[in-house]
mmCIF file with all atom_site columns, N, CA and C in Angstrom:
data_model
loop_
_atom_site.group_PDB
_atom_site.id
_atom_site.type_symbol
_atom_site.label_atom_id
_atom_site.label_alt_id
_atom_site.label_comp_id
_atom_site.label_asym_id
_atom_site.label_entity_id
_atom_site.label_seq_id
_atom_site.pdbx_PDB_ins_code
_atom_site.Cartn_x
_atom_site.Cartn_y
_atom_site.Cartn_z
_atom_site.occupancy
_atom_site.B_iso_or_equiv
_atom_site.pdbx_formal_charge
_atom_site.auth_seq_id
_atom_site.auth_comp_id
_atom_site.auth_asym_id
_atom_site.auth_atom_id
_atom_site.pdbx_PDB_model_num
ATOM 1   N N  . MET A 1 1  ? 26.827  -27.425 9.357   1.00 0.00 ? 1  MET A N  1
ATOM 2   C CA . MET A 1 1  ? 26.139  -27.667 8.261   1.00 0.00 ? 1  MET A CA 1
ATOM 3   C C  . MET A 1 1  ? 24.779  -27.391 8.556   1.00 0.00 ? 1  MET A C  1
ATOM 4   N N  . PHE A 1 2  ? 24.193  -27.664 9.600   1.00 0.00 ? 2  PHE A N  1
ATOM 5   C CA . PHE A 1 2  ? 22.917  -27.395 9.810   1.00 0.00 ? 2  PHE A CA 1
ATOM 6   C C  . PHE A 1 2  ? 22.712  -25.747 10.082  1.00 0.00 ? 2  PHE A C  1
ATOM 7   N N  . GLY A 1 3  ? 23.676  -25.401 10.690  1.00 0.00 ? 3  GLY A N  1
ATOM 8   C CA . GLY A 1 3  ? 23.618  -23.823 10.912  1.00 0.00 ? 3  GLY A CA 1
ATOM 9   C C  . GLY A 1 3  ? 23.580  -23.147 9.877   1.00 0.00 ? 3  GLY A C  1
ATOM 10  N N  . ILE A 1 4  ? 24.355  -23.417 8.560   1.00 0.00 ? 4  ILE A N  1
ATOM 11  C CA . ILE A 1 4  ? 24.319  -22.613 7.305   1.00 0.00 ? 4  ILE A CA 1
ATOM 12  C C  . ILE A 1 4  ? 23.019  -22.824 6.681   1.00 0.00 ? 4  ILE A C  1
ATOM 13  N N  . LEU A 1 5  ? 22.378  -23.889 6.664   1.00 0.00 ? 5  LEU A N  1
ATOM 14  C CA . LEU A 1 5  ? 20.864  -24.073 6.087   1.00 0.00 ? 5  LEU A CA 1
ATOM 15  C C  . LEU A 1 5  ? 20.039  -23.076 6.992   1.00 0.00 ? 5  LEU A C  1
ATOM 16  N N  . ILE A 1 6  ? 20.119  -23.135 8.244   1.00 0.00 ? 6  ILE A N  1
ATOM 17  C CA . ILE A 1 6  ? 19.152  -22.184 8.740   1.00 0.00 ? 6  ILE A CA 1
ATOM 18  C C  . ILE A 1 6  ? 19.389  -20.830 8.530   1.00 0.00 ? 6  ILE A C  1
ATOM 19  N N  . ALA A 1 7  ? 20.719  -20.457 8.358   1.00 0.00 ? 7  ALA A N  1
ATOM 20  C CA . ALA A 1 7  ? 21.048  -18.960 8.265   1.00 0.00 ? 7  ALA A CA 1
ATOM 21  C C  . ALA A 1 7  ? 20.526  -18.538 6.599   1.00 0.00 ? 7  ALA A C  1
ATOM 22  N N  . LEU A 1 8  ? 20.555  -19.729 5.577   1.00 0.00 ? 8  LEU A N  1
ATOM 23  C CA . LEU A 1 8  ? 20.013  -19.471 4.518   1.00 0.00 ? 8  LEU A CA 1
ATOM 24  C C  . LEU A 1 8  ? 18.628  -19.306 4.292   1.00 0.00 ? 8  LEU A C  1
ATOM 25  N N  . PHE A 1 9  ? 18.145  -20.002 5.097   1.00 0.00 ? 9  PHE A N  1
ATOM 26  C CA . PHE A 1 9  ? 16.697  -19.888 5.203   1.00 0.00 ? 9  PHE A CA 1
ATOM 27  C C  . PHE A 1 9  ? 16.098  -18.584 5.950   1.00 0.00 ? 9  PHE A C  1
ATOM 28  N N  . VAL A 1 10 ? 16.619  -18.329 6.842   1.00 0.00 ? 10 VAL A N  1
ATOM 29  C CA . VAL A 1 10 ? 16.418  -16.965 7.469   1.00 0.00 ? 10 VAL A CA 1
ATOM 30  C C  . VAL A 1 10 ? 16.657  -15.756 6.367   1.00 0.00 ? 10 VAL A C  1
ATOM 31  N N  . MET A 1 11 ? 17.625  -15.761 5.991   1.00 0.00 ? 11 MET A N  1
ATOM 32  C CA . MET A 1 11 ? 18.175  -14.711 4.843   1.00 0.00 ? 11 MET A CA 1
ATOM 33  C C  . MET A 1 11 ? 17.133  -14.837 3.725   1.00 0.00 ? 11 MET A C  1
ATOM 34  N N  . GLY A 1 12 ? 16.777  -15.847 3.025   1.00 0.00 ? 12 GLY A N  1
ATOM 35  C CA . GLY A 1 12 ? 15.849  -16.048 2.313   1.00 0.00 ? 12 GLY A CA 1
ATOM 36  C C  . GLY A 1 12 ? 14.504  -15.539 2.617   1.00 0.00 ? 12 GLY A C  1
ATOM 37  N N  . TRP A 1 13 ? 14.107  -15.693 3.758   1.00 0.00 ? 13 TRP A N  1
ATOM 38  C CA . TRP A 1 13 ? 12.613  -15.314 4.345   1.00 0.00 ? 13 TRP A CA 1
ATOM 39  C C  . TRP A 1 13 ? 12.789  -13.672 4.477   1.00 0.00 ? 13 TRP A C  1
ATOM 40  N N  . VAL A 1 14 ? 13.719  -13.256 5.007   1.00 0.00 ? 14 VAL A N  1
ATOM 41  C CA . VAL A 1 14 ? 13.813  -11.737 5.129   1.00 0.00 ? 14 VAL A CA 1
ATOM 42  C C  . VAL A 1 14 ? 14.194  -11.164 3.601   1.00 0.00 ? 14 VAL A C  1
ATOM 43  N N  . ALA A 1 15 ? 14.661  -11.519 2.808   1.00 0.00 ? 15 ALA A N  1
ATOM 44  C CA . ALA A 1 15 ? 14.529  -11.046 1.166   1.00 0.00 ? 15 ALA A CA 1
ATOM 45  C C  . ALA A 1 15 ? 13.137  -11.127 0.662   1.00 0.00 ? 15 ALA A C  1
ATOM 46  N N  . ALA A 1 16 ? 12.459  -12.314 0.807   1.00 0.00 ? 16 ALA A N  1
ATOM 47  C CA . ALA A 1 16 ? 10.976  -12.350 0.426   1.00 0.00 ? 16 ALA A CA 1
ATOM 48  C C  . ALA A 1 16 ? 10.312  -11.430 1.192   1.00 0.00 ? 16 ALA A C  1
ATOM 49  N N  . ALA A 1 17 ? 10.402  -11.302 2.339   1.00 0.00 ? 17 ALA A N  1
ATOM 50  C CA . ALA A 1 17 ? 9.532   -10.374 3.176   1.00 0.00 ? 17 ALA A CA 1
ATOM 51  C C  . ALA A 1 17 ? 9.752   -8.897  2.705   1.00 0.00 ? 17 ALA A C  1
ATOM 52  N N  . LEU A 1 18 ? 11.016  -8.725  2.385   1.00 0.00 ? 18 LEU A N  1
ATOM 53  C CA . LEU A 1 18 ? 11.369  -7.186  1.785   1.00 0.00 ? 18 LEU A CA 1
ATOM 54  C C  . LEU A 1 18 ? 10.773  -6.883  0.598   1.00 0.00 ? 18 LEU A C  1
ATOM 55  N N  . ILE A 1 19 ? 11.058  -7.876  -0.372  1.00 0.00 ? 19 ILE A N  1
ATOM 56  C CA . ILE A 1 19 ? 10.345  -7.799  -1.834  1.00 0.00 ? 19 ILE A CA 1
ATOM 57  C C  . ILE A 1 19 ? 9.137   -7.668  -1.765  1.00 0.00 ? 19 ILE A C  1
ATOM 58  N N  . GLY A 1 20 ? 8.443   -8.495  -0.890  1.00 0.00 ? 20 GLY A N  1
ATOM 59  C CA . GLY A 1 20 ? 6.906   -8.563  -0.709  1.00 0.00 ? 20 GLY A CA 1
ATOM 60  C C  . GLY A 1 20 ? 6.129   -7.154  -0.407  1.00 0.00 ? 20 GLY A C  1
ATOM 61  N N  . THR A 1 21 ? 6.926   -6.664  0.579   1.00 0.00 ? 21 THR A N  1
ATOM 62  C CA . THR A 1 21 ? 6.471   -5.449  1.277   1.00 0.00 ? 21 THR A CA 1
ATOM 63  C C  . THR A 1 21 ? 6.522   -4.276  0.144   1.00 0.00 ? 21 THR A C  1
ATOM 64  N N  . GLN A 1 22 ? 7.664   -4.234  -0.608  1.00 0.00 ? 22 GLN A N  1
ATOM 65  C CA . GLN A 1 22 ? 7.798   -3.356  -1.413  1.00 0.00 ? 22 GLN A CA 1
ATOM 66  C C  . GLN A 1 22 ? 6.698   -3.307  -2.576  1.00 0.00 ? 22 GLN A C  1
ATOM 67  N N  . ALA A 1 23 ? 6.361   -4.559  -2.790  1.00 0.00 ? 23 ALA A N  1
ATOM 68  C CA . ALA A 1 23 ? 5.597   -5.018  -4.042  1.00 0.00 ? 23 ALA A CA 1
ATOM 69  C C  . ALA A 1 23 ? 4.040   -4.690  -3.666  1.00 0.00 ? 23 ALA A C  1
ATOM 70  N N  . TYR A 1 24 ? 3.842   -4.825  -2.299  1.00 0.00 ? 24 TYR A N  1
ATOM 71  C CA . TYR A 1 24 ? 2.735   -4.407  -1.874  1.00 0.00 ? 24 TYR A CA 1
ATOM 72  C C  . TYR A 1 24 ? 2.381   -3.040  -1.743  1.00 0.00 ? 24 TYR A C  1
ATOM 73  N N  . PHE A 1 25 ? 3.369   -2.252  -1.362  1.00 0.00 ? 25 PHE A N  1
ATOM 74  C CA . PHE A 1 25 ? 3.135   -0.608  -1.095  1.00 0.00 ? 25 PHE A CA 1
ATOM 75  C C  . PHE A 1 25 ? 3.224   0.043   -2.773  1.00 0.00 ? 25 PHE A C  1
ATOM 76  N N  . LEU A 1 26 ? 3.905   -0.588  -3.755  1.00 0.00 ? 26 LEU A N  1
ATOM 77  C CA . LEU A 1 26 ? 4.007   -0.048  -4.853  1.00 0.00 ? 26 LEU A CA 1
ATOM 78  C C  . LEU A 1 26 ? 2.603   -0.444  -5.705  1.00 0.00 ? 26 LEU A C  1
ATOM 79  N N  . GLY A 1 27 ? 2.006   -1.392  -5.374  1.00 0.00 ? 27 GLY A N  1
ATOM 80  C CA . GLY A 1 27 ? 0.538   -1.900  -5.867  1.00 0.00 ? 27 GLY A CA 1
ATOM 81  C C  . GLY A 1 27 ? -0.216  -0.959  -5.208  1.00 0.00 ? 27 GLY A C  1
ATOM 82  N N  . GLU A 1 28 ? -0.396  -0.755  -4.064  1.00 0.00 ? 28 GLU A N  1
ATOM 83  C CA . GLU A 1 28 ? -1.352  0.123   -3.243  1.00 0.00 ? 28 GLU A CA 1
ATOM 84  C C  . GLU A 1 28 ? -1.217  1.562   -3.681  1.00 0.00 ? 28 GLU A C  1
ATOM 85  N N  . GLN A 1 29 ? 0.038   2.025   -4.323  1.00 0.00 ? 29 GLN A N  1
ATOM 86  C CA . GLN A 1 29 ? 0.171   3.340   -4.692  1.00 0.00 ? 29 GLN A CA 1
ATOM 87  C C  . GLN A 1 29 ? -0.459  3.390   -6.130  1.00 0.00 ? 29 GLN A C  1
ATOM 88  N N  . ARG A 1 30 ? -0.831  2.627   -6.521  1.00 0.00 ? 30 ARG A N  1
ATOM 89  C CA . ARG A 1 30 ? -1.315  2.516   -7.917  1.00 0.00 ? 30 ARG A CA 1
ATOM 90  C C  . ARG A 1 30 ? -2.616  2.478   -8.196  1.00 0.00 ? 30 ARG A C  1
ATOM 91  N N  . LYS A 1 31 ? -3.396  1.519   -7.466  1.00 0.00 ? 31 LYS A N  1
ATOM 92  C CA . LYS A 1 31 ? -4.589  1.077   -7.548  1.00 0.00 ? 31 LYS A CA 1
ATOM 93  C C  . LYS A 1 31 ? -5.770  2.059   -7.228  1.00 0.00 ? 31 LYS A C  1
ATOM 94  N N  . PRO A 1 32 ? -6.942  2.148   -7.476  1.00 0.00 ? 32 PRO A N  1
ATOM 95  C CA . PRO A 1 32 ? -8.023  2.857   -7.043  1.00 0.00 ? 32 PRO A CA 1
ATOM 96  C C  . PRO A 1 32 ? -8.046  2.878   -5.798  1.00 0.00 ? 32 PRO A C  1
ATOM 97  N N  . ILE A 1 33 ? -8.447  4.160   -5.047  1.00 0.00 ? 33 ILE A N  1
ATOM 98  C CA . ILE A 1 33 ? -8.574  4.429   -3.703  1.00 0.00 ? 33 ILE A CA 1
ATOM 99  C C  . ILE A 1 33 ? -9.826  5.096   -3.371  1.00 0.00 ? 33 ILE A C  1
ATOM 100 N N  . HIS A 1 34 ? -10.237 4.786   -2.023  1.00 0.00 ? 34 HIS A N  1
ATOM 101 C CA . HIS A 1 34 ? -11.324 5.139   -1.493  1.00 0.00 ? 34 HIS A CA 1
ATOM 102 C C  . HIS A 1 34 ? -11.409 6.472   -1.188  1.00 0.00 ? 34 HIS A C  1
ATOM 103 N N  . GLU A 1 35 ? -12.648 7.170   -1.537  1.00 0.00 ? 35 GLU A N  1
ATOM 104 C CA . GLU A 1 35 ? -12.356 8.730   -1.173  1.00 0.00 ? 35 GLU A CA 1
ATOM 105 C C  . GLU A 1 35 ? -12.026 9.022   0.210   1.00 0.00 ? 35 GLU A C  1
ATOM 106 N N  . ARG A 1 36 ? -12.423 8.107   1.262   1.00 0.00 ? 36 ARG A N  1
ATOM 107 C CA . ARG A 1 36 ? -11.983 8.656   2.572   1.00 0.00 ? 36 ARG A CA 1
ATOM 108 C C  . ARG A 1 36 ? -10.534 8.532   3.014   1.00 0.00 ? 36 ARG A C  1
ATOM 109 N N  . ASN A 1 37 ? -9.815  7.437   2.105   1.00 0.00 ? 37 ASN A N  1
ATOM 110 C CA . ASN A 1 37 ? -8.391  7.334   2.192   1.00 0.00 ? 37 ASN A CA 1
ATOM 111 C C  . ASN A 1 37 ? -7.690  8.096   1.250   1.00 0.00 ? 37 ASN A C  1
ATOM 112 N N  . TRP A 1 38 ? -8.272  9.087   0.394   1.00 0.00 ? 38 TRP A N  1
ATOM 113 C CA . TRP A 1 38 ? -7.736  9.844   -0.555  1.00 0.00 ? 38 TRP A CA 1
ATOM 114 C C  . TRP A 1 38 ? -6.233  10.512  0.034   1.00 0.00 ? 38 TRP A C  1
ATOM 115 N N  . ALA A 1 39 ? -6.452  11.347  1.254   1.00 0.00 ? 39 ALA A N  1
ATOM 116 C CA . ALA A 1 39 ? -5.504  12.045  1.711   1.00 0.00 ? 39 ALA A CA 1
ATOM 117 C C  . ALA A 1 39 ? -4.941  11.542  2.831   1.00 0.00 ? 39 ALA A C  1
ATOM 118 N N  . SER A 1 40 ? -4.591  10.230  2.863   1.00 0.00 ? 40 SER A N  1
ATOM 119 C CA . SER A 1 40 ? -4.064  9.600   4.001   1.00 0.00 ? 40 SER A CA 1
ATOM 120 C C  . SER A 1 40 ? -2.528  9.927   4.136   1.00 0.00 ? 40 SER A C  1
ATOM 121 N N  . ASN A 1 41 ? -2.136  11.000  4.932   1.00 0.00 ? 41 ASN A N  1
ATOM 122 C CA . ASN A 1 41 ? -0.627  11.143  5.212   1.00 0.00 ? 41 ASN A CA 1
ATOM 123 C C  . ASN A 1 41 ? 0.268   10.013  5.624   1.00 0.00 ? 41 ASN A C  1
ATOM 124 N N  . SER A 1 42 ? -0.393  9.052   6.609   1.00 0.00 ? 42 SER A N  1
ATOM 125 C CA . SER A 1 42 ? 0.344   8.149   7.337   1.00 0.00 ? 42 SER A CA 1
ATOM 126 C C  . SER A 1 42 ? 0.704   7.079   6.327   1.00 0.00 ? 42 SER A C  1
ATOM 127 N N  . PHE A 1 43 ? -0.392  6.719   5.325   1.00 0.00 ? 43 PHE A N  1
ATOM 128 C CA . PHE A 1 43 ? 0.067   5.736   4.189   1.00 0.00 ? 43 PHE A CA 1
ATOM 129 C C  . PHE A 1 43 ? 0.964   6.396   3.394   1.00 0.00 ? 43 PHE A C  1
ATOM 130 N N  . ASP A 1 44 ? 1.064   7.569   2.795   1.00 0.00 ? 44 ASP A N  1
ATOM 131 C CA . ASP A 1 44 ? 1.763   8.047   2.011   1.00 0.00 ? 44 ASP A CA 1
ATOM 132 C C  . ASP A 1 44 ? 3.131   8.087   2.716   1.00 0.00 ? 44 ASP A C  1
ATOM 133 N N  . GLN A 1 45 ? 3.339   8.384   3.909   1.00 0.00 ? 45 GLN A N  1
ATOM 134 C CA . GLN A 1 45 ? 4.791   8.534   4.429   1.00 0.00 ? 45 GLN A CA 1
ATOM 135 C C  . GLN A 1 45 ? 5.405   6.927   4.563   1.00 0.00 ? 45 GLN A C  1
ATOM 136 N N  . LEU A 1 46 ? 4.640   6.124   5.038   1.00 0.00 ? 46 LEU A N  1
ATOM 137 C CA . LEU A 1 46 ? 5.038   4.735   5.220   1.00 0.00 ? 46 LEU A CA 1
ATOM 138 C C  . LEU A 1 46 ? 5.375   4.036   3.822   1.00 0.00 ? 46 LEU A C  1
ATOM 139 N N  . ALA A 1 47 ? 4.583   4.471   2.817   1.00 0.00 ? 47 ALA A N  1
ATOM 140 C CA . ALA A 1 47 ? 4.638   3.871   1.477   1.00 0.00 ? 47 ALA A CA 1
ATOM 141 C C  . ALA A 1 47 ? 6.096   4.543   1.014   1.00 0.00 ? 47 ALA A C  1
ATOM 142 N N  . GLN A 1 48 ? 6.299   5.797   1.235   1.00 0.00 ? 48 GLN A N  1
ATOM 143 C CA . GLN A 1 48 ? 7.522   6.235   0.457   1.00 0.00 ? 48 GLN A CA 1
ATOM 144 C C  . GLN A 1 48 ? 8.913   6.172   1.406   1.00 0.00 ? 48 GLN A C  1
ATOM 145 N N  . SER A 1 49 ? 8.759   5.817   2.611   1.00 0.00 ? 49 SER A N  1
ATOM 146 C CA . SER A 1 49 ? 9.761   5.323   3.464   1.00 0.00 ? 49 SER A CA 1
ATOM 147 C C  . SER A 1 49 ? 10.245  3.788   2.842   1.00 0.00 ? 49 SER A C  1
ATOM 148 N N  . ILE A 1 50 ? 9.176   3.015   2.532   1.00 0.00 ? 50 ILE A N  1
ATOM 149 C CA . ILE A 1 50 ? 9.501   1.521   2.008   1.00 0.00 ? 50 ILE A CA 1
ATOM 150 C C  . ILE A 1 50 ? 9.984   1.689   0.730   1.00 0.00 ? 50 ILE A C  1
ATOM 151 N N  . THR A 1 51 ? 9.089   2.317   -0.324  1.00 0.00 ? 51 THR A N  1
ATOM 152 C CA . THR A 1 51 ? 9.418   2.029   -1.496  1.00 0.00 ? 51 THR A CA 1
ATOM 153 C C  . THR A 1 51 ? 10.295  3.184   -2.189  1.00 0.00 ? 51 THR A C  1
ATOM 154 N N  . GLY A 1 52 ? 10.591  4.405   -1.556  1.00 0.00 ? 52 GLY A N  1
ATOM 155 C CA . GLY A 1 52 ? 11.530  5.329   -1.903  1.00 0.00 ? 52 GLY A CA 1
ATOM 156 C C  . GLY A 1 52 ? 10.855  6.077   -3.127  1.00 0.00 ? 52 GLY A C  1
ATOM 157 N N  . LYS A 1 53 ? 9.598   6.097   -3.244  1.00 0.00 ? 53 LYS A N  1
ATOM 158 C CA . LYS A 1 53 ? 8.842   6.731   -4.176  1.00 0.00 ? 53 LYS A CA 1
ATOM 159 C C  . LYS A 1 53 ? 7.621   7.366   -3.581  1.00 0.00 ? 53 LYS A C  1
ATOM 160 N N  . GLU A 1 54 ? 7.496   8.628   -4.093  1.00 0.00 ? 54 GLU A N  1
ATOM 161 C CA . GLU A 1 54 ? 6.101   9.543   -3.587  1.00 0.00 ? 54 GLU A CA 1
ATOM 162 C C  . GLU A 1 54 ? 4.807   8.893   -4.287  1.00 0.00 ? 54 GLU A C  1
ATOM 163 N N  . THR A 1 55 ? 3.709   8.908   -3.873  1.00 0.00 ? 55 THR A N  1
ATOM 164 C CA . THR A 1 55 ? 2.575   8.437   -4.434  1.00 0.00 ? 55 THR A CA 1
ATOM 165 C C  . THR A 1 55 ? 2.004   9.467   -5.535  1.00 0.00 ? 55 THR A C  1
ATOM 166 N N  . ASP A 1 56 ? 1.891   8.988   -6.743  1.00 0.00 ? 56 ASP A N  1
ATOM 167 C CA . ASP A 1 56 ? 1.716   9.787   -8.140  1.00 0.00 ? 56 ASP A CA 1
ATOM 168 C C  . ASP A 1 56 ? 0.008   9.890   -8.065  1.00 0.00 ? 56 ASP A C  1
ATOM 169 N N  . TYR A 1 57 ? -0.680  11.130  -7.563  1.00 0.00 ? 57 TYR A N  1
ATOM 170 C CA . TYR A 1 57 ? -2.014  10.881  -7.577  1.00 0.00 ? 57 TYR A CA 1
ATOM 171 C C  . TYR A 1 57 ? -2.519  11.132  -8.835  1.00 0.00 ? 57 TYR A C  1
ATOM 172 N N  . SER A 1 58 ? -1.716  11.446  -9.832  1.00 0.00 ? 58 SER A N  1
ATOM 173 C CA . SER A 1 58 ? -2.323  11.503  -11.495 1.00 0.00 ? 58 SER A CA 1
ATOM 174 C C  . SER A 1 58 ? -2.499  10.221  -11.839 1.00 0.00 ? 58 SER A C  1
ATOM 175 N N  . ASP A 1 59 ? -1.933  9.024   -10.961 1.00 0.00 ? 59 ASP A N  1
ATOM 176 C CA . ASP A 1 59 ? -1.992  7.798   -11.702 1.00 0.00 ? 59 ASP A CA 1
ATOM 177 C C  . ASP A 1 59 ? -3.158  6.826   -10.904 1.00 0.00 ? 59 ASP A C  1
ATOM 178 N N  . ARG A 1 60 ? -3.973  7.553   -9.982  1.00 0.00 ? 60 ARG A N  1
ATOM 179 C CA . ARG A 1 60 ? -4.805  7.024   -9.234  1.00 0.00 ? 60 ARG A CA 1
ATOM 180 C C  . ARG A 1 60 ? -5.987  7.612   -9.629  1.00 0.00 ? 60 ARG A C  1
ATOM 181 N N  . GLU A 1 61 ? -7.332  6.991   -9.325  1.00 0.00 ? 61 GLU A N  1
ATOM 182 C CA . GLU A 1 61 ? -8.595  7.260   -9.455  1.00 0.00 ? 61 GLU A CA 1
ATOM 183 C C  . GLU A 1 61 ? -9.383  6.769   -8.311  1.00 0.00 ? 61 GLU A C  1
ATOM 184 N N  . PRO A 1 62 ? -10.390 7.556   -7.931  1.00 0.00 ? 62 PRO A N  1
ATOM 185 C CA . PRO A 1 62 ? -11.457 7.430   -6.983  1.00 0.00 ? 62 PRO A CA 1
ATOM 186 C C  . PRO A 1 62 ? -12.149 5.957   -7.173  1.00 0.00 ? 62 PRO A C  1
ATOM 187 N N  . ALA A 1 63 ? -12.224 5.190   -6.196  1.00 0.00 ? 63 ALA A N  1
ATOM 188 C CA . ALA A 1 63 ? -12.913 3.956   -6.334  1.00 0.00 ? 63 ALA A CA 1
ATOM 189 C C  . ALA A 1 63 ? -14.261 4.146   -5.541  1.00 0.00 ? 63 ALA A C  1
ATOM 190 N N  . TYR A 1 64 ? -15.291 3.338   -5.947  1.00 0.00 ? 64 TYR A N  1
ATOM 191 C CA . TYR A 1 64 ? -16.691 3.321   -5.146  1.00 0.00 ? 64 TYR A CA 1
ATOM 192 C C  . TYR A 1 64 ? -17.333 4.685   -5.164  1.00 0.00 ? 64 TYR A C  1
ATOM 193 N N  . ARG A 1 65 ? -17.595 5.274   -6.362  1.00 0.00 ? 65 ARG A N  1
ATOM 194 C CA . ARG A 1 65 ? -17.970 6.385   -6.491  1.00 0.00 ? 65 ARG A CA 1
ATOM 195 C C  . ARG A 1 65 ? -19.319 6.546   -5.775  1.00 0.00 ? 65 ARG A C  1
ATOM 196 N N  . MET A 1 66 ? -20.237 5.717   -5.896  1.00 0.00 ? 66 MET A N  1
ATOM 197 C CA . MET A 1 66 ? -21.654 5.728   -5.235  1.00 0.00 ? 66 MET A CA 1
ATOM 198 C C  . MET A 1 66 ? -21.688 4.706   -4.031  1.00 0.00 ? 66 MET A C  1
ATOM 199 N N  . ASP A 1 67 ? -21.084 4.723   -2.929  1.00 0.00 ? 67 ASP A N  1
ATOM 200 C CA . ASP A 1 67 ? -21.244 3.994   -2.018  1.00 0.00 ? 67 ASP A CA 1
ATOM 201 C C  . ASP A 1 67 ? -21.831 5.118   -0.783  1.00 0.00 ? 67 ASP A C  1
ATOM 202 N N  . ALA A 1 68 ? -22.164 4.128   0.290   1.00 0.00 ? 68 ALA A N  1
ATOM 203 C CA . ALA A 1 68 ? -22.897 5.115   1.651   1.00 0.00 ? 68 ALA A CA 1
ATOM 204 C C  . ALA A 1 68 ? -21.940 6.116   2.024   1.00 0.00 ? 68 ALA A C  1
ATOM 205 N N  . TYR A 1 69 ? -20.705 5.914   2.038   1.00 0.00 ? 69 TYR A N  1
ATOM 206 C CA . TYR A 1 69 ? -19.850 7.096   2.423   1.00 0.00 ? 69 TYR A CA 1
ATOM 207 C C  . TYR A 1 69 ? -19.986 8.446   1.422   1.00 0.00 ? 69 TYR A C  1
ATOM 208 N N  . ALA A 1 70 ? -19.857 8.097   0.256   1.00 0.00 ? 70 ALA A N  1
ATOM 209 C CA . ALA A 1 70 ? -20.065 9.286   -0.698  1.00 0.00 ? 70 ALA A CA 1
ATOM 210 C C  . ALA A 1 70 ? -21.638 9.924   -0.705  1.00 0.00 ? 70 ALA A C  1
ATOM 211 N N  . SER A 1 71 ? -22.484 9.043   -0.540  1.00 0.00 ? 71 SER A N  1
ATOM 212 C CA . SER A 1 71 ? -23.773 9.238   -0.784  1.00 0.00 ? 71 SER A CA 1
ATOM 213 C C  . SER A 1 71 ? -24.469 10.423  0.080   1.00 0.00 ? 71 SER A C  1
ATOM 214 N N  . ASN A 1 72 ? -24.985 11.455  -0.632  1.00 0.00 ? 72 ASN A N  1
ATOM 215 C CA . ASN A 1 72 ? -25.791 12.644  0.110   1.00 0.00 ? 72 ASN A CA 1
ATOM 216 C C  . ASN A 1 72 ? -27.178 12.233  0.645   1.00 0.00 ? 72 ASN A C  1
ATOM 217 N N  . ALA A 1 73 ? -27.594 11.028  0.439   1.00 0.00 ? 73 ALA A N  1
ATOM 218 C CA . ALA A 1 73 ? -28.922 10.769  0.670   1.00 0.00 ? 73 ALA A CA 1
ATOM 219 C C  . ALA A 1 73 ? -28.927 10.018  2.168   1.00 0.00 ? 73 ALA A C  1
ATOM 220 N N  . ILE A 1 74 ? -27.805 9.828   2.680   1.00 0.00 ? 74 ILE A N  1
ATOM 221 C CA . ILE A 1 74 ? -27.980 9.417   4.064   1.00 0.00 ? 74 ILE A CA 1
ATOM 222 C C  . ILE A 1 74 ? -27.570 10.385  4.986   1.00 0.00 ? 74 ILE A C  1
ATOM 223 N N  . SER A 1 75 ? -28.486 10.584  6.127   1.00 0.00 ? 75 SER A N  1
ATOM 224 C CA . SER A 1 75 ? -28.201 11.650  6.705   1.00 0.00 ? 75 SER A CA 1
ATOM 225 C C  . SER A 1 75 ? -27.338 11.273  7.996   1.00 0.00 ? 75 SER A C  1
ATOM 226 N N  . SER A 1 76 ? -26.764 12.450  8.670   1.00 0.00 ? 76 SER A N  1
ATOM 227 C CA . SER A 1 76 ? -25.751 12.208  9.580   1.00 0.00 ? 76 SER A CA 1
ATOM 228 C C  . SER A 1 76 ? -26.291 11.916  10.919  1.00 0.00 ? 76 SER A C  1
#
């Protein structure tokens, strides 16, 4: 009896982890992205392998347009 409860708990935890991971990557594929991460091939590959969908860049927009990374006023 106790073994069945442990097995159900483990199966539920694994299912929640899988669903949560997919939800995270689907959300990350849609939200605004920082310019320095725009062409992150490693994220795209990982997200595609987890969700089965390619990142749709027509659905995304740049975030933080006026930060120090994008500013031309800061010298190298």
